[in-house]
XYZ file of C-alpha atoms in Angstrom:
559
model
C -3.695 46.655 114.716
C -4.340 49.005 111.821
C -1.401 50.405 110.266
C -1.115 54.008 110.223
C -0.795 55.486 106.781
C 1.750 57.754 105.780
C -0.418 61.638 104.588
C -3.564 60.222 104.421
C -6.281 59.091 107.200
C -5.572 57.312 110.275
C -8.414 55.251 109.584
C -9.188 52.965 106.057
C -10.477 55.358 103.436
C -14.090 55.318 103.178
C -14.749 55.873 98.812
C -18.484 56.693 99.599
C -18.036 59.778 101.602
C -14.550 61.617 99.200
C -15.582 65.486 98.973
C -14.494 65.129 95.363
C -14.961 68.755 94.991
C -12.190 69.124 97.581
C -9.949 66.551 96.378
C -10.193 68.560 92.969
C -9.746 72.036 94.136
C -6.145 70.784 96.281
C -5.024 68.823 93.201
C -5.988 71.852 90.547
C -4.097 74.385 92.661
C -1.283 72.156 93.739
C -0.745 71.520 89.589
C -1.318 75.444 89.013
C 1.535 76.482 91.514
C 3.964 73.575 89.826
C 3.189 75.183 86.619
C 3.973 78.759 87.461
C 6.845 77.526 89.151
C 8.044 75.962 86.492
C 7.126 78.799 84.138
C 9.717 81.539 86.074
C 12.441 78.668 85.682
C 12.483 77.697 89.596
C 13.431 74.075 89.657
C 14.120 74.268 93.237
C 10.221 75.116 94.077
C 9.039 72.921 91.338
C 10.852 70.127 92.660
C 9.295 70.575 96.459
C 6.061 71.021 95.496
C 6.131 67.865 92.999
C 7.275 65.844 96.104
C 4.330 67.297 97.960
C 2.278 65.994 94.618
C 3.499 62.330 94.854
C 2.980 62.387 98.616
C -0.432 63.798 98.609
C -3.708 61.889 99.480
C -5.786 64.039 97.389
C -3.455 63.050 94.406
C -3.949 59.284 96.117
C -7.870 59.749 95.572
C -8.041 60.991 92.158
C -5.326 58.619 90.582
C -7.567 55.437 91.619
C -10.946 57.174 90.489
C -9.010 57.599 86.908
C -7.810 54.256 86.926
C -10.766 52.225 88.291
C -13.580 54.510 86.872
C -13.049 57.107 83.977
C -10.257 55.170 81.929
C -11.664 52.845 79.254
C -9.614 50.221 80.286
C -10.490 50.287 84.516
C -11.836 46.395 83.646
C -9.150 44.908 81.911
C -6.470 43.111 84.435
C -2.756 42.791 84.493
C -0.547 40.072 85.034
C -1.314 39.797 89.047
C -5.590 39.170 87.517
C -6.811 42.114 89.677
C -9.359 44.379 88.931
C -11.251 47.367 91.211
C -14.665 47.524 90.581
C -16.474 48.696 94.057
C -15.911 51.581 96.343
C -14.866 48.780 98.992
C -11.855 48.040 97.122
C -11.103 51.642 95.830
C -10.856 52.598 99.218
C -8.411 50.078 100.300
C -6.634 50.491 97.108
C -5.701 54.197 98.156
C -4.836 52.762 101.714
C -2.718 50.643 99.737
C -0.709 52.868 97.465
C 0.769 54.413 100.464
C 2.523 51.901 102.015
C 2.936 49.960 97.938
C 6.541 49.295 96.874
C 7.206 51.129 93.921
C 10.501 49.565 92.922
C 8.306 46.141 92.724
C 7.032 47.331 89.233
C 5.243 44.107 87.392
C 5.899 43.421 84.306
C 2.771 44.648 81.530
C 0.295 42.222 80.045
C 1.024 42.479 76.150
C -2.314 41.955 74.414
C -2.684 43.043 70.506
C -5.772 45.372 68.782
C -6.148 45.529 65.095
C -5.227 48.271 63.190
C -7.007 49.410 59.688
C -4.386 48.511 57.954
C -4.822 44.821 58.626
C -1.867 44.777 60.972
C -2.042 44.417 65.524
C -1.125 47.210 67.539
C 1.024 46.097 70.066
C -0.606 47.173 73.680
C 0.941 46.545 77.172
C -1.438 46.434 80.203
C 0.147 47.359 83.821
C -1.022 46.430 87.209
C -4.025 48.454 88.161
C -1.350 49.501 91.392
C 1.123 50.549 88.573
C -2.130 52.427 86.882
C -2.704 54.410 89.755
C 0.868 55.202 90.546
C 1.527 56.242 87.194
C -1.405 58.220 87.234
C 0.005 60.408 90.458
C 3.269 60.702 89.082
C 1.830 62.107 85.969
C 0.171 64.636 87.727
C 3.282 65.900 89.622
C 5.616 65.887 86.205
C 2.594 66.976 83.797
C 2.178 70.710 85.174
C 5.813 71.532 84.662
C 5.944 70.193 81.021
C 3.241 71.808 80.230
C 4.827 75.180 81.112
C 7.578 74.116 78.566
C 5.478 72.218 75.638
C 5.429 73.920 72.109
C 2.416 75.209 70.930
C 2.262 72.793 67.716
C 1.884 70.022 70.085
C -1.823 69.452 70.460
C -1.857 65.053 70.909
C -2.506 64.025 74.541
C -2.612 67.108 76.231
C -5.205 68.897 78.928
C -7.350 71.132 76.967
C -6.425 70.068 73.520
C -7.409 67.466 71.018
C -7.521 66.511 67.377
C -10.222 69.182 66.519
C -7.373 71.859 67.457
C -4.661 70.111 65.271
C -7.247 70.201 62.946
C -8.463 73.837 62.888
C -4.578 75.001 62.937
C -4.087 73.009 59.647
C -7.763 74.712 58.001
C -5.551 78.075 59.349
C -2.202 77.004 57.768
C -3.788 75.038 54.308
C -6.060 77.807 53.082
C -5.954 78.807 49.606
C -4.229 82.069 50.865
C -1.112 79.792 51.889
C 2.041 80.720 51.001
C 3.642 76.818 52.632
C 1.620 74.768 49.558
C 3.769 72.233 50.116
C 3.510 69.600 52.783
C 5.666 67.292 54.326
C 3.402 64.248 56.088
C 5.400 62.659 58.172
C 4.705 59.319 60.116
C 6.810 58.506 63.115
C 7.437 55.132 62.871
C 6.603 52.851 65.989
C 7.313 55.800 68.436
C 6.506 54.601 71.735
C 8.305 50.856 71.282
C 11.161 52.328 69.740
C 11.832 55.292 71.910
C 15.372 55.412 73.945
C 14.884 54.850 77.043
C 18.615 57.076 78.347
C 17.185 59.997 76.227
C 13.996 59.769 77.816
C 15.188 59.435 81.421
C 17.737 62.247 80.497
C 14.871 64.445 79.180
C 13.119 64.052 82.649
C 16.211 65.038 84.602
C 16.604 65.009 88.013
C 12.764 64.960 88.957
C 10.757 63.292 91.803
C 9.220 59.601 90.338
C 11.972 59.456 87.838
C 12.687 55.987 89.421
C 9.349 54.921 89.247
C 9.937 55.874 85.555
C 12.573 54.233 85.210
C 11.366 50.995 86.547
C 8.384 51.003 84.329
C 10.134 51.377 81.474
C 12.731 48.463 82.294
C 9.315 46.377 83.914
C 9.403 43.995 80.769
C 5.839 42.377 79.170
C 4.607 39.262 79.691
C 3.574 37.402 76.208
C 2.422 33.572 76.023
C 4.119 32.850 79.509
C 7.337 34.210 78.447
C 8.671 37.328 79.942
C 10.125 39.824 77.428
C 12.520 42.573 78.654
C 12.155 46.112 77.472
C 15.145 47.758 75.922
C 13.820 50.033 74.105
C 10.128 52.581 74.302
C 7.354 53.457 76.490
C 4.556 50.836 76.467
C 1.367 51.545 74.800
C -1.219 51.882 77.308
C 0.403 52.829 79.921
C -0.962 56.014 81.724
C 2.061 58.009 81.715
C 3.444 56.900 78.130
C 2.035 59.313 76.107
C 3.279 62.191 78.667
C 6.668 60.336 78.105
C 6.370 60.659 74.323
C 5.674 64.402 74.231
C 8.473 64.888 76.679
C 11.043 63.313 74.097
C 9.275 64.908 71.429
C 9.902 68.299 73.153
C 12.093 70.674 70.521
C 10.846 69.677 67.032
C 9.830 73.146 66.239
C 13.022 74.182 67.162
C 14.910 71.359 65.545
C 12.546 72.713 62.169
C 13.806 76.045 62.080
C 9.888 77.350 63.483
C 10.114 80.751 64.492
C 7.321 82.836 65.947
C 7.497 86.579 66.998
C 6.242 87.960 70.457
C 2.849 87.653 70.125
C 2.836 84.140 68.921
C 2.712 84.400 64.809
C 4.307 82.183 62.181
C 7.419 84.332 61.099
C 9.468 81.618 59.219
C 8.773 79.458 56.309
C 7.616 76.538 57.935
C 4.940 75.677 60.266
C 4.723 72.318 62.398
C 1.395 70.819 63.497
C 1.895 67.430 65.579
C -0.458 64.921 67.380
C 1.329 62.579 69.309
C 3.611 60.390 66.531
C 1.776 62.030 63.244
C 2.776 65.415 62.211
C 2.509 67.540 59.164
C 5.279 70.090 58.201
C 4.161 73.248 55.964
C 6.990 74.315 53.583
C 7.720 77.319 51.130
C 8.528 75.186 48.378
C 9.123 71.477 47.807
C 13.074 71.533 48.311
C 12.975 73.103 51.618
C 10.070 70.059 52.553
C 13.402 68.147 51.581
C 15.970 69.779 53.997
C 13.291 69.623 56.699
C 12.343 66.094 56.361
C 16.503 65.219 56.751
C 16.580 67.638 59.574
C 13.621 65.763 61.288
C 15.073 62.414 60.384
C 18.671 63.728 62.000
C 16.688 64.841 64.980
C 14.680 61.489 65.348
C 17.860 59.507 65.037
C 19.083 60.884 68.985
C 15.727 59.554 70.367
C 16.330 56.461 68.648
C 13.456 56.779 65.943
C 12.454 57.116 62.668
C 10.231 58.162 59.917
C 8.293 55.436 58.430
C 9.194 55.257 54.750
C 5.516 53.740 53.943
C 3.779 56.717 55.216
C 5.971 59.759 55.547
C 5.696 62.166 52.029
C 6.036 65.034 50.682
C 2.962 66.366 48.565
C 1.543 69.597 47.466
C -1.985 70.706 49.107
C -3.283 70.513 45.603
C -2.870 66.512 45.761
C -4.152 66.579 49.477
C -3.245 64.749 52.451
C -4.765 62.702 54.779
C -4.555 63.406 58.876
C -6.138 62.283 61.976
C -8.798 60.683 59.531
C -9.403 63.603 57.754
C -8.253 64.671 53.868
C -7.040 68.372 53.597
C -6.801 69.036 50.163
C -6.822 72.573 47.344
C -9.464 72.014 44.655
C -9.124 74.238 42.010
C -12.286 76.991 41.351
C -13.399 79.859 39.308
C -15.541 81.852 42.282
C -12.068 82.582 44.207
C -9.233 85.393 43.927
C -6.284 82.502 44.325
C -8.639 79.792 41.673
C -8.590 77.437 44.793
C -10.388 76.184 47.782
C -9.416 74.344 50.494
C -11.801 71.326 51.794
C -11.220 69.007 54.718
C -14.215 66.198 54.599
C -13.560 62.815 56.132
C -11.219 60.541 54.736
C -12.471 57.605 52.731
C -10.660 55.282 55.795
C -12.702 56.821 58.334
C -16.374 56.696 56.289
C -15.706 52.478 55.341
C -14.722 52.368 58.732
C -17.952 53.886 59.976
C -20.528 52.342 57.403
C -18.695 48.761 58.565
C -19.584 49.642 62.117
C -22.998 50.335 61.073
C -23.566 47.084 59.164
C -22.780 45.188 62.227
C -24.917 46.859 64.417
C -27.597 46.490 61.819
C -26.963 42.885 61.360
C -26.967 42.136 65.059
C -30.219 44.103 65.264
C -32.018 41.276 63.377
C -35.018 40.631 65.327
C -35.056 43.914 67.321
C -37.539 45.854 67.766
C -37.899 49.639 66.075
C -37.141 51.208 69.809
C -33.774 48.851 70.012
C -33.088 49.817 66.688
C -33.023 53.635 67.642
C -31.407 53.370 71.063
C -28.445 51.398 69.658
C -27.577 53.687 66.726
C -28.326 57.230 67.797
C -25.305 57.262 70.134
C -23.484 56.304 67.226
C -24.610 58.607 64.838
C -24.780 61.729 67.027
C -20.998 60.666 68.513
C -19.756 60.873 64.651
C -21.608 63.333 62.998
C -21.800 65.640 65.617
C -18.787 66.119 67.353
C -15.603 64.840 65.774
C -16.965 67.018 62.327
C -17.565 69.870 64.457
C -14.175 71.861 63.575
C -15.396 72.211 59.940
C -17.779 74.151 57.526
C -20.574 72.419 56.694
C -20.355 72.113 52.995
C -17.188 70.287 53.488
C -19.083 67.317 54.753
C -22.643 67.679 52.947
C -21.783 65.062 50.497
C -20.083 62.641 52.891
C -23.538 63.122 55.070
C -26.251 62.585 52.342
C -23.980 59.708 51.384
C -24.051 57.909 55.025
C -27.649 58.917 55.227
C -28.668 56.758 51.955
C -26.445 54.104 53.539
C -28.633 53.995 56.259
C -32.284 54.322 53.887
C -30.868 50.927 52.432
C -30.519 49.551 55.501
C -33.806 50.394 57.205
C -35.457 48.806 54.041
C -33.342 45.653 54.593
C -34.546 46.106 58.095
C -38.075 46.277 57.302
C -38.356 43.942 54.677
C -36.616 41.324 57.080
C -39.207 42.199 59.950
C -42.605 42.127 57.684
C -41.520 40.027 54.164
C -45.298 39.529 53.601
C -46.671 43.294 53.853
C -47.112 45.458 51.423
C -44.968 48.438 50.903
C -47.183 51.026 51.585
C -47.904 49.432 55.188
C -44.382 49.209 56.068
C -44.325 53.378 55.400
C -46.999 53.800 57.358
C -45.426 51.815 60.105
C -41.740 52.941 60.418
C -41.341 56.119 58.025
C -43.138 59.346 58.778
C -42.693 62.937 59.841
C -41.255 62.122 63.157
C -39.173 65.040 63.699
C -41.271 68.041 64.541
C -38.815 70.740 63.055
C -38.802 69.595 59.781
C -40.728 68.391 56.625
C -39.169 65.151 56.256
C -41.815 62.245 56.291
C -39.168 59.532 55.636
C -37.797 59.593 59.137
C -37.350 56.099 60.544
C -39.141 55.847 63.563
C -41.760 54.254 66.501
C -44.768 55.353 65.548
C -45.803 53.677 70.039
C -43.381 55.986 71.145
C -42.478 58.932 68.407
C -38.923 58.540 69.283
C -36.794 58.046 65.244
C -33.742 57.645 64.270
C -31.171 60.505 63.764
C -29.822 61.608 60.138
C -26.062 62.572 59.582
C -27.075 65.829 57.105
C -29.268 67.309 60.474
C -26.301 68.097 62.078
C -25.172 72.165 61.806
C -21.565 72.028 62.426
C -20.330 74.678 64.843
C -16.930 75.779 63.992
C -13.933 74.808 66.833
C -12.548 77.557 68.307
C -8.723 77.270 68.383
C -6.558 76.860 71.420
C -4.406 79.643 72.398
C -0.980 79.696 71.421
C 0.377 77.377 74.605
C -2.552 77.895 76.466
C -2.495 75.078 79.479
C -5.543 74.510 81.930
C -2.623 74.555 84.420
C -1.970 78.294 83.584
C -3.792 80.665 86.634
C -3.795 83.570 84.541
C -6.032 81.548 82.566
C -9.080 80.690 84.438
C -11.740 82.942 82.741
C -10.267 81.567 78.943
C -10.978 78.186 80.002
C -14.325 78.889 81.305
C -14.898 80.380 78.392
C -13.861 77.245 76.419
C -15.856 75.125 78.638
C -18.987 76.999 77.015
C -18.257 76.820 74.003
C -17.609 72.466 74.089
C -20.886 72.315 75.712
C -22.411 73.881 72.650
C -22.284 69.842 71.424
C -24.607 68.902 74.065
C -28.470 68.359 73.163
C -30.288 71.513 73.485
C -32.041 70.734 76.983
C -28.773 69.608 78.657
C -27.054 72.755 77.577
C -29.896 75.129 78.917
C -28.922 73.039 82.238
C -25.355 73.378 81.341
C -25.484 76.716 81.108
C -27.463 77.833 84.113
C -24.999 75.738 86.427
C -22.202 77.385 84.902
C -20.745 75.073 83.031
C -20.103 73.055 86.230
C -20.589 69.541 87.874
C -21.927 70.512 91.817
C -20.452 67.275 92.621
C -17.012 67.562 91.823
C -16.196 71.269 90.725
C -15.158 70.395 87.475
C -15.434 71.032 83.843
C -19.230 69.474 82.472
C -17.217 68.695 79.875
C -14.000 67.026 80.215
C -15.059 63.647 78.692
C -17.207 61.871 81.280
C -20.377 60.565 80.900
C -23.294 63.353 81.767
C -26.596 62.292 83.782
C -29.562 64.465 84.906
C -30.204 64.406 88.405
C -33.767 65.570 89.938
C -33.217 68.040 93.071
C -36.356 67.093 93.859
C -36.984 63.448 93.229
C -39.939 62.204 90.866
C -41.232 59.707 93.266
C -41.558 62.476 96.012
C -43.721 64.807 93.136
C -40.319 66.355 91.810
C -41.281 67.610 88.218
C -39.029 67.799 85.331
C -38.791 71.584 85.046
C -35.356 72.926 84.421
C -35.441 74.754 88.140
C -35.463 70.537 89.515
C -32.776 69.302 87.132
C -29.312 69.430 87.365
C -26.135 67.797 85.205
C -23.608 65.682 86.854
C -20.842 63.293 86.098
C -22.084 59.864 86.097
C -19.698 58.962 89.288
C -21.169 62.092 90.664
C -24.798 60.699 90.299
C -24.061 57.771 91.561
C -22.667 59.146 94.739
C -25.270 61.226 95.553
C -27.777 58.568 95.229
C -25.710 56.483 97.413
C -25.788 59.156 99.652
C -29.351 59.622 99.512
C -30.132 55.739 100.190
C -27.807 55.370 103.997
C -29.569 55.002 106.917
């Protein structure tokens, strides 16, 4: 007989036919009402309605989606070898999680990435069960952090990302700045050294703080050996880096920050933090002193540190670098102060880039010009024109030209390689020419079959970020039209044709009722189907999230 599951379906759950835009909507206002909860102080309430959270089916569905479709790492297994890869076993995943022990945590898979400087980042990777649980509890504790979280804290947070720490430092470093000097401050190995009684103390007396507990404690698994887990929150894990801003919690205050009602800088220092790297503006070079033993004082009751290697104190004059970026004061004549503040990409992230390039090149050998094109427009439109978006564009002009002779050297190689015995003028004709049909550049590497050509870095405008709002959350109600608003504005990155679609949808997928763009892969779907004489005018096309797509074709294809 079929077991009867506790708040969900009598019957197995059937992945093909979720109303995701349902799911969404319960989940989005369950969150909302744990954050404004939370926000008048009433644990009470926050507590019942985080219960309901952890209970919930909807919060069921959209923790195994997360896990087995949108996270990078839905294809990697844990110790127990298991993996979710159809909507078969999605469905009886959910099924599963209801009735799933959670005291039974397994222990993580420890598996090690490389880091650019030469050493292995240490990564533990949990049960896709413990995924998916981790990924419900988050959403039950997230909404009432988020109510409480600083507004210097920008790493791994809903509706924030590097481009805001960034834009807050362009706000904080400009040549008008009266905190020149800078204390950059590494934290050093944050989420293995973390204590584990301050962190569970932090959480207090919350639903899933067992569950936390037990994940912590859960050990790794290295070479056959199992290693306990004194100390930190693994890498990897879903909930970690929630678990890293909760102990993090307070360094503004712990720094001696002070803002006035509206939200200004009063004091003389300024905090800007992603995750485990922060940067701490200071009046003068002895008070970047005081506050770098006040953070290390603070640090030392979570049971961390500052790394000595990469923690300094420097004036913006000598520049820093951050989040793969250099902020630094050159000195000029054309300004009142006889400074000017540029933040260009730091010389890391371009060897980095031009590396990745050469081995796409290299691995091109034999490809044709079309393969050639596919493979590194993604790449070139995903660095140039996004990540450099929160900048002015003269800041990165000579970085750009710089890549983009990178790349003329390469084509040569390229086409030398393909055609050693042609002459040069017949290898112009064949792969360089006026492809683009808004400007008067003839040595645009192209297909002359197809008139598709490879993309230059120094094309892309850069649109200047708009900074998030004090501590703006996504979780706020009162905030609904702001974030709409924002949504706009992030689809500004998309190709001109998708954003015309973007934009007449509202900014919306149909499928699931969420943000266009919140980081999942976009496909156009024909209303009207080409092979039953759908055109491609903008009135037949819509944008959806790639799950979305599928579904509906799915859909479309049952008897």
């Amino acid at each position: 007989m079929q077991a009867i599951l506790a708040n969900g379906p009598t019957r197995p759950t059937d992945w093909q036919a979720v109303n995701w835009r349902q799911v969404n909507r319960r989940v989005r206002n369950l969150r909302r009402r744990i954050f404004r909860a939370s926000q008048r102080g009433d644990q009470k309430t926050v507590s019942r309605l985080q219960k309901l959270m952890l209970r919930g089916y909807s919060n069921r569905l959209l923790a195994v989606r997360r896990v087995t479709q949108l996270n990078h790492g839905r294809n990697t297994p844990g110790i127990d070898k298991v993996v979710v890869k159809t909507p078969t076993a999605r469905g009886k995943l959910v099924d599963e999680l209801a009735r799933y022990q959670p005291w039974r945590a397994l222990p993580a898979k420890r598996v090690y990435i490389p880091k650019a400087n030469g050493k292995r980042r240490p990564l533990g990777i949990v049960s896709i069960r413990d995924r998916a649980l981790q990924a419900m509890v988050k959403n039950a504790l997230e909404p009432a952090w988020e109510a409480r979280f600083e507004a210097a804290s920008y790493g791994f947070r809903p509706g924030r990302s590097c481009h805001d720490a960034m834009q807050k430092i362009y706000g904080l470093a400009n040549a008008r700045s009266t905190r020149p000097w800078v204390l950059d401050a590494d934290i050093q190995g944050a989420f293995d050294n973390l204590c584990q009684d301050f962190l569970v103390a932090a959480i207090g007396a919350v639903p899933g703080r067992d569950l936390i507990r037990q994940w912590l404690k859960a050990g790794y698994l290295e070479g056959g050996v199992l290693h306990p887990t004194p100390t930190g929150t693994g890498q990897g894990a879903v909930i970690s880096p929630l678990l890293l801003n909760v102990a993090l919690h307070g360094m503004e205050e712990a720094l001696g920050v002070i803002h006035d009602s509206q939200g200004h800088l009063k004091g003389s220092r300024a905090l800007v933090r992603y995750a485990d790297d922060l940067v701490v503006f200071c009046r003068s070079r002895d008070d970047a002193e005081q506050a770098r033993d006040a953070l290390r004082r603070w640090l030392a009751q979570r049971g961390l540190a500052l790394s000595e290697e990469k923690t300094r104190i420097v004036h913006l004059t000598e520049g820093f670098d951050f989040l793969g970026f250099t902020v630094r004061q050159y000195p000029v004549r054309s300004t009142r102060s006889g400074f000017k503040l540029l933040i260009t990409p730091s010389s890391e992230s371009v060897c980095r880039l031009k590396a990745r390039l050469r081995e796409e090149w290299l691995s091109l050998r034999g490809a044709n010009a079309e393969a050639v094109i596919g493979r590194l427009n993604p790449l070139i439109r995903g660095w140039a024109g996004y990540p450099l978006g929160a900048f002015r564009r003269q800041c990165a002009s000579r970085v750009f030209h710089d890549l983009d002779y990178f790349m003329w050297r390469r084509e040569c190689r390229y086409v030398k390689r393909a055609h050693p015995h042609k002459p040069w003028k017949w290898r112009k004709r064949r792969y360089w020419g006026r492809f683009h049909p808004d400007r008067q550049d003839q040595w645009v590497f192209g297909s002359a079959t197809t008139g598709h050509y490879l993309l230059k870095f120094a094309w892309f405008g850069i649109k200047r970020h708009i900074l998030v709002r004090g501590r703006a959350s996504p979780d706020d109600p009162a905030l609904q039209e702001y974030w709409r608003q924002r949504a706009s504005h992030e689809a500004g990155y998309l190709s001109p044709s998708k954003h015309r679609i973007a934009r007449q949808q509202g900014y919306m997928c149909p499928g699931c009722g969420e943000s266009l763009c919140n980081g999942e892969e976009l496909q156009v779907h024909h209303l009207v189907p080409r092979h039953q004489g759908g055109s491609d005018a903008y009135d037949n096309l819509t944008l959806r999230h790639l799950y979305c797509h599928q579904q509906v074709h799915r859909a479309s294809h049952e008897p």
